[in-house]
XYZ file of C-alpha atoms in Angstrom:
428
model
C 129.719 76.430 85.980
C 131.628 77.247 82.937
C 130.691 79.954 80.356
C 128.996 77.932 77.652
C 126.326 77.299 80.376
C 125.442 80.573 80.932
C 123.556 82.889 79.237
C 123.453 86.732 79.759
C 120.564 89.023 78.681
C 119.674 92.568 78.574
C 116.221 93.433 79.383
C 114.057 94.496 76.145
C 117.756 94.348 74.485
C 118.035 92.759 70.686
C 117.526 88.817 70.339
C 120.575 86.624 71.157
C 120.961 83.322 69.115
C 122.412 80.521 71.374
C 123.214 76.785 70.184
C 121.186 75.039 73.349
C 119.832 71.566 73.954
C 115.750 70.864 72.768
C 114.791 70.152 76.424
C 116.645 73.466 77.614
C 115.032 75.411 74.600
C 111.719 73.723 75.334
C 111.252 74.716 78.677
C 112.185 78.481 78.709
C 109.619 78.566 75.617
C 106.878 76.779 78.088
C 108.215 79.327 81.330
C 107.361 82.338 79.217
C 110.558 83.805 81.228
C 112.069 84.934 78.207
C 110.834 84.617 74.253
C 112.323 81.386 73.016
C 112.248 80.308 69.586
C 114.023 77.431 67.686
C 115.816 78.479 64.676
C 114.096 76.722 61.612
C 117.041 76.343 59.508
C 119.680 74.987 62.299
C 118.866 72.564 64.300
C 119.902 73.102 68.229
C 120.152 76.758 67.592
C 117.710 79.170 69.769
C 116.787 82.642 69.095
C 116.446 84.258 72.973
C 115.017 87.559 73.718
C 114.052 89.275 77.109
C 111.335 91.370 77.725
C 110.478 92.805 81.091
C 111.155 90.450 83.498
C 114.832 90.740 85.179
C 116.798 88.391 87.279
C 118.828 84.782 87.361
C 117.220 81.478 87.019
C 118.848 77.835 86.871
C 117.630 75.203 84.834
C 118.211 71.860 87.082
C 118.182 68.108 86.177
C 117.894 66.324 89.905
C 119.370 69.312 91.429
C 122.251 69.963 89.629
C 122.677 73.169 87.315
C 122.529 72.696 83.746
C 122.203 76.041 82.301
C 122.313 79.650 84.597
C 119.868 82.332 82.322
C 121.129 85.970 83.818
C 118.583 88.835 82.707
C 120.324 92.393 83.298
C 117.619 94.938 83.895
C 118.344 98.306 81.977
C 118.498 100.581 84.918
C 120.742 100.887 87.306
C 120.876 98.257 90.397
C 120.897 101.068 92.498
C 117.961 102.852 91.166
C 116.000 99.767 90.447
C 115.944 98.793 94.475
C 115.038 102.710 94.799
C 111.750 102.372 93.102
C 111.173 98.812 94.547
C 112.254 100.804 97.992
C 109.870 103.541 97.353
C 107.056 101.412 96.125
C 107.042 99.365 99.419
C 107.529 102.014 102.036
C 107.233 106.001 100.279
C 108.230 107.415 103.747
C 110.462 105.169 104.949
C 112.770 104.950 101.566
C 112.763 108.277 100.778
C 115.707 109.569 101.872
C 117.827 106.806 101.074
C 118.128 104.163 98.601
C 118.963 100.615 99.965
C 123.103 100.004 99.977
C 123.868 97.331 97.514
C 127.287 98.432 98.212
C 130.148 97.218 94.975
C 127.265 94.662 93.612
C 126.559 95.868 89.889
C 123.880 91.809 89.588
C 120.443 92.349 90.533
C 121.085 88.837 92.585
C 123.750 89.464 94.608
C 123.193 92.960 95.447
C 119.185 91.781 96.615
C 120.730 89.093 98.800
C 123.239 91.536 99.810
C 120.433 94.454 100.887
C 118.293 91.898 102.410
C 121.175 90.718 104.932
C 121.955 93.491 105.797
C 118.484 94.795 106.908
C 118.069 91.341 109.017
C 120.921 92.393 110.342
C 119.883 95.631 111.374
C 116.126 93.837 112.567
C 117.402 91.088 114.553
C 120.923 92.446 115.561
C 119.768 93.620 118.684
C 117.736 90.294 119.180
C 114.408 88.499 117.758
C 111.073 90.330 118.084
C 108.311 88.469 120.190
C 104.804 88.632 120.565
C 101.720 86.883 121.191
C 100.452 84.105 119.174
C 97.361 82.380 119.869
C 98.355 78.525 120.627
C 95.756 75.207 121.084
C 97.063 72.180 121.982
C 96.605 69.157 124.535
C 97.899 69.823 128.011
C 98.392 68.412 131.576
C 98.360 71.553 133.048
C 95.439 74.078 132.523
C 96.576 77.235 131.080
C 94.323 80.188 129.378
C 90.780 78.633 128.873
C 89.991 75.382 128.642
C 88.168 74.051 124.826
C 85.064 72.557 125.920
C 83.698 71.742 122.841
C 86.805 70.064 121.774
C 87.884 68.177 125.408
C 83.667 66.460 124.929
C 84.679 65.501 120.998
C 88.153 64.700 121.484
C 88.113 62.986 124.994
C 84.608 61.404 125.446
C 84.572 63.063 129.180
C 88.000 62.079 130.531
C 89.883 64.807 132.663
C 93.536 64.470 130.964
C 94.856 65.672 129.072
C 92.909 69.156 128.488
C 92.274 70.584 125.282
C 93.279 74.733 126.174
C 93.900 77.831 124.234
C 95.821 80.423 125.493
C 98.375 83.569 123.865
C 101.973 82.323 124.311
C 104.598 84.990 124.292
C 107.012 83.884 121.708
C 109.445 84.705 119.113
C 108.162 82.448 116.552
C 105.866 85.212 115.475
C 104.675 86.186 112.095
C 107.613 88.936 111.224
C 110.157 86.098 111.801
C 108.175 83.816 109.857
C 108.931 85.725 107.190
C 112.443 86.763 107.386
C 113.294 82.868 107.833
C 111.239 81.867 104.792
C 112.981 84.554 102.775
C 116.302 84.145 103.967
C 115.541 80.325 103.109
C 114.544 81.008 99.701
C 117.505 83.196 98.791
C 119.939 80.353 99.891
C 118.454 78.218 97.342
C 118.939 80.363 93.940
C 121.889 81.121 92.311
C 124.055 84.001 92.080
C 124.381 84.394 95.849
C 128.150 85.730 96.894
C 129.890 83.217 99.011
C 130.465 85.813 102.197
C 126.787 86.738 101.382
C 125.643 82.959 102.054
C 127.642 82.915 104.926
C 125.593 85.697 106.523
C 122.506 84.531 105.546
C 123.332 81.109 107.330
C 123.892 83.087 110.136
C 120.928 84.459 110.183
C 119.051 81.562 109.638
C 120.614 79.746 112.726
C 119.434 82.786 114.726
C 116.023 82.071 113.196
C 116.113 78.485 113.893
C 113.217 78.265 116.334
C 111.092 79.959 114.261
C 108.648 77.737 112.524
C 109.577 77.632 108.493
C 106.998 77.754 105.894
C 105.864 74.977 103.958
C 106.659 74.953 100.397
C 103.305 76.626 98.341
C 101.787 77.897 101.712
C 100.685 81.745 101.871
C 103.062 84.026 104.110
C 101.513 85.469 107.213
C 100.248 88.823 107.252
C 101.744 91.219 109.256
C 101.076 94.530 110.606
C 103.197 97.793 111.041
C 102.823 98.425 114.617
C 105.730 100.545 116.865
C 107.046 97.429 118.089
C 107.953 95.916 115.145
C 109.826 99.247 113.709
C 113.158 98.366 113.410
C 112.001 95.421 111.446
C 109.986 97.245 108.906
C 112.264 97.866 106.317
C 113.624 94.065 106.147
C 109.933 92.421 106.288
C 109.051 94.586 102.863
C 111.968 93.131 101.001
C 111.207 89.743 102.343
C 107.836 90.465 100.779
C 109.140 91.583 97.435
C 111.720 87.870 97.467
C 108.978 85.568 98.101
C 106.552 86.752 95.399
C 109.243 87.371 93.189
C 111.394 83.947 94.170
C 108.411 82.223 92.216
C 110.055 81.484 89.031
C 109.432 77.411 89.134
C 108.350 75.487 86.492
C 108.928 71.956 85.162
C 108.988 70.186 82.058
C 110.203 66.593 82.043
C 113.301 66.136 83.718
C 113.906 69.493 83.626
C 113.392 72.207 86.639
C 113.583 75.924 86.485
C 114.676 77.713 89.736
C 115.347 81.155 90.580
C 114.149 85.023 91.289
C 112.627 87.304 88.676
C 111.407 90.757 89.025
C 108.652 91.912 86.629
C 109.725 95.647 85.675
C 105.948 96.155 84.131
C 105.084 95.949 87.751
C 107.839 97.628 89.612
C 106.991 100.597 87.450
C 103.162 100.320 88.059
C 103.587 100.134 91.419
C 106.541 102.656 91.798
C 104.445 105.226 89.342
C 100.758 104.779 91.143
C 102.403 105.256 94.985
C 104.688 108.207 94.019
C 101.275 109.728 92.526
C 99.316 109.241 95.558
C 102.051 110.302 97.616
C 102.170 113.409 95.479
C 98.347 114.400 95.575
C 98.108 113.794 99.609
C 98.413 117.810 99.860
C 95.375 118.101 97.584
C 93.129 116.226 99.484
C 90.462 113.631 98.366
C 91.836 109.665 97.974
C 93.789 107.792 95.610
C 93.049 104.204 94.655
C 95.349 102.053 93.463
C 94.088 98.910 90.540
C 90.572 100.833 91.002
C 88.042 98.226 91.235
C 83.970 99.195 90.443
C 84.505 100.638 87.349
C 82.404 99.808 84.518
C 82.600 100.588 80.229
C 79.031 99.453 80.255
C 75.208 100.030 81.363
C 75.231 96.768 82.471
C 78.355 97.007 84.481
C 79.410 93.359 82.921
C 82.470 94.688 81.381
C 84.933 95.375 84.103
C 87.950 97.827 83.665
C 90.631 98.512 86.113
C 92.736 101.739 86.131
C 96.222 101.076 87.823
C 95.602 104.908 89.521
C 92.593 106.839 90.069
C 91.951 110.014 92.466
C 88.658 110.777 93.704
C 87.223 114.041 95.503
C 86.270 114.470 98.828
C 82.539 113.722 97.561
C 83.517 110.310 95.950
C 83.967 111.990 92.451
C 86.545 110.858 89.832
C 88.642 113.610 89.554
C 91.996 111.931 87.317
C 92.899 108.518 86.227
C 96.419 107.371 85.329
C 98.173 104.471 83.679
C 101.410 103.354 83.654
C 103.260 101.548 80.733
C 106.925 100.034 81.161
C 107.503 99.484 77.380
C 110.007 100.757 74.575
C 108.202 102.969 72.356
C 107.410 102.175 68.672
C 109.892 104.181 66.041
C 106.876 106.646 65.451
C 105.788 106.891 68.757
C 103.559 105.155 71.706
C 101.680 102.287 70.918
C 98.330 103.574 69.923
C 96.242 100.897 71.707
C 97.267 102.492 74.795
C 95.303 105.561 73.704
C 92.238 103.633 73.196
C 92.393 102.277 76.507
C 93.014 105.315 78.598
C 90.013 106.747 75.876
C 87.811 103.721 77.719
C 88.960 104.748 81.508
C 87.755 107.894 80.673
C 84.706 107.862 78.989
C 83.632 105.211 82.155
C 84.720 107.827 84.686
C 83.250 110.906 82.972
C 86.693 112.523 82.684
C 87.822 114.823 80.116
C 91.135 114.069 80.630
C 93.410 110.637 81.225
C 97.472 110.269 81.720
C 99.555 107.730 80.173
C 102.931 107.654 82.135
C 105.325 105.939 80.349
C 109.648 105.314 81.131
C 111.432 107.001 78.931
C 110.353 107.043 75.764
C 109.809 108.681 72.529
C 108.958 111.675 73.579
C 108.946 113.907 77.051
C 105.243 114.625 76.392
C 102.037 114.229 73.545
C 98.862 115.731 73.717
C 95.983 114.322 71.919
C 92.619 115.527 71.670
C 89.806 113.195 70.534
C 87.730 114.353 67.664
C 83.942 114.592 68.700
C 84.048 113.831 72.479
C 86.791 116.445 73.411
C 88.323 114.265 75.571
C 92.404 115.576 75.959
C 94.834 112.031 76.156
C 98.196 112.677 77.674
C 101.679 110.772 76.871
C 104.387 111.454 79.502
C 107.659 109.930 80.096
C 109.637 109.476 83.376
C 113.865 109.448 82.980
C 114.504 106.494 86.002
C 117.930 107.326 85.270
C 118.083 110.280 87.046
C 118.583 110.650 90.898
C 115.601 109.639 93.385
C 115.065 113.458 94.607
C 114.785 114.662 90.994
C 112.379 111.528 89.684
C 110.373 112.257 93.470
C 110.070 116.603 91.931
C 109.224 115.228 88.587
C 106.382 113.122 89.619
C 105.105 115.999 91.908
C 105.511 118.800 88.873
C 103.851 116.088 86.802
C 100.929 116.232 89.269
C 100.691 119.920 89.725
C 100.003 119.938 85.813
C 97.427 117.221 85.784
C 95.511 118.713 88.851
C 95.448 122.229 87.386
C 94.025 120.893 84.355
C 91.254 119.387 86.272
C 90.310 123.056 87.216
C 88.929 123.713 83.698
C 86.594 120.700 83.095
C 85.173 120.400 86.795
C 83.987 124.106 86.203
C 82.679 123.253 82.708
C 78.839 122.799 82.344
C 79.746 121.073 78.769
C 82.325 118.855 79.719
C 82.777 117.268 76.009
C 83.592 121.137 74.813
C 86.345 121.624 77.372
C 89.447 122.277 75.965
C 91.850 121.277 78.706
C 95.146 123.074 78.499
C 97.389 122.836 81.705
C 98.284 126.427 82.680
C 101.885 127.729 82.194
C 103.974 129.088 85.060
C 106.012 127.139 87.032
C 104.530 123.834 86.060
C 106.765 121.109 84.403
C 107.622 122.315 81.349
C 107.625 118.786 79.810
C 103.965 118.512 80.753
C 102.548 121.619 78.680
């Protein structure tokens, strides 16, 4: 593919103008991948901008490539498969971040990581198990289907409808390896000696049953036997639901893998919280559900992090926000939404965790209700041990502020501040 038919963007970077054809402009618009615009004084000219969502997508006519979009996120590859790492599996991903070895694409060094940790899953051979199997028989095996030998074969002998558990390796964990190894093979982007591996894989998959196009992955569940394939069956989670950048506008087809960073840093933010309060007791929930702003409970709200008391009790509420700050600060519509969370929880206090940003920390108190709004901002440049203590001091400051408004008899005239010491300083 030569150059003109690529384009290369920088997540949240400035706009890029690119001369393009209508039908290519016309269906990135419709995708909603990237902000696509057509330029109303030159005709065939595009103005392109990327917000959060990172990756490689092709734009096909009957298969064959006509433009290659490339979306470079602004972290590091390394760190970025850290806090997708982290996100899927806190304790098994936190001593190491997945190798991605010389790959500096977010492409090739996820089809990279991924082969490798089939390799390390399968290398010693394919996991089996049990899977419950009914079919039509000449031999009786496990129990015999009454029901469905009376509907099926009006009272004749043979053949016999039976269920039984056949051990197997065409199991649910290899299921899903094949379907993601599958679905990587199809995208672009994917080193040559990478695609070779991953056809080797596949060929040791081969009698494992592959998934239909559009069907739902099977569930699977960590168990001791299935250990060694743990690590590989959460990244084959993370490629199918993020290999499901397809959509189609005439003759044209968009194909590829996207990450959304809005939710890698939700979900990286609200487990690395939880993980952090697990000495303090209580539960977290993550995307609360049951929470009301009304009486009436018909207008729903839900927090992406909430930690409740032993007793059920709200105790904190959090919120994460990938986005670039405005020149003078957050965006204030953030602050009326944690206000909401809040004042439906009964907190006098809510946490707005933001990457990077403006500022390392603002403190707002609401006039009249008392209620204390908190702005902080998490470097993911920096190393996974020192992002892992930052979260925790983080914590430590918003649990010792709790100590103040649970003892309170006048919650609205609490005037939370967290306590000095040796609490993160960026959190006072």
């Amino acid at each position: 593919m030569s150059d003109d038919t690529v384009v290369e963007l920088v997540e949240h970077a400035r706009p890029v103008r690119r001369a393009l054809p209508d039908a290519v402009g016309r269906t990135l618009a419709a995708s909603r991948i990237v902000e696509a615009t057509p330029d109303p004084y030159v005709p065939g000219w595009w103005t392109l901008k990327a917000n959060s969502k990172v990756g490689a997508v092709r734009l096909e006519v009957d298969g064959e490539a006509v433009y290659t979009l490339r979306i470079t996120p602004k972290v590091a590859i390394g760190r970025l498969f850290f806090l997708l790492g982290y996100s899927l599996d806190p304790r098994g991903w936190r001593d190491s971040e997945v190798d991605v070895a010389e790959h500096r694409e977010l492409l090739p060094a996820l089809a990279y990581a991924f082969e490798r940790q089939v390799e390390q899953a399968v290398g010693r051979g394919l996991l089996q198990g049990y899977r419950p199997t009914e079919e039509s028989s000449l031999v009786v095996r496990g129990r015999i289907r009454e029901a469905e030998q009376i509907r099926r074969r009006f009272g004749a002998a043979l053949p016999v409808e039976i269920a039984y558990d056949e051990f197997t390796t065409d199991i649910a964990e290899n299921r899903l390896l094949r379907a993601a190894v599958e679905r990587l093979l199809r995208i672009p982007d994917v080193p040559r000696d990478v695609r070779s591996r991953l056809l080797h894989q596949r060929a040791r998959l081969a009698d494992v049953t592959p998934l239909v196009r559009g069907q739902e992955p099977p569930r699977w569940q960590a168990t001791r036997l299935n250990s060694r394939y743990r690590h590989a069956l959460h990244l084959a989670r993370a490629i199918l639901e993020g290999a499901s950048a397809e959509h189609r506008t005439g003759e044209l087809r968009i194909n590829g893998f996207l990450f959304d960073m809005n939710k890698l840093f939700e979900d990286f933010v609200c487990v690395a919280l939880r993980e952090a309060l697990l000495p303090y007791g209580g539960h977290s929930s993550l995307q609360a559900k049951g929470i009301h702003f009304d009486e009436d409970a018909a207008i729903r709200m839900k927090p992406d992090f909430v930690w409740y008391g032993d007793g059920g009790q709200p105790l904190l509420v959090a919120d994460a926000k990938y986005k670039a700050g405005k020149p003078d600060g957050y965006p204030n519509a953030d602050l009326y939404q944690m206000l909401a969370y809040c004042s439906a929880l009964g907190l006098g206090a809510g946490h707005l965790v933001y990457a990077q940003g403006n500022a390392p920390h603002n403190r707002h108190q609401v006039r009249q209700a008392g209620t204390v709004l908190h702005q902080h901002a998490l470097d993911l440049n920096q190393e996974p041990a020192r992002l892992l203590a930052e979260v925790s001091m983080l914590v430590q400051a918003m649990v010792h502020e709790k100590v103040p408004t649970e003892i309170s008899l006048d919650r609205h005239s609490a005037r939370c501040e967290c306590p000095r010491g040796d609490l993160n300083p960026h959190a006072r």
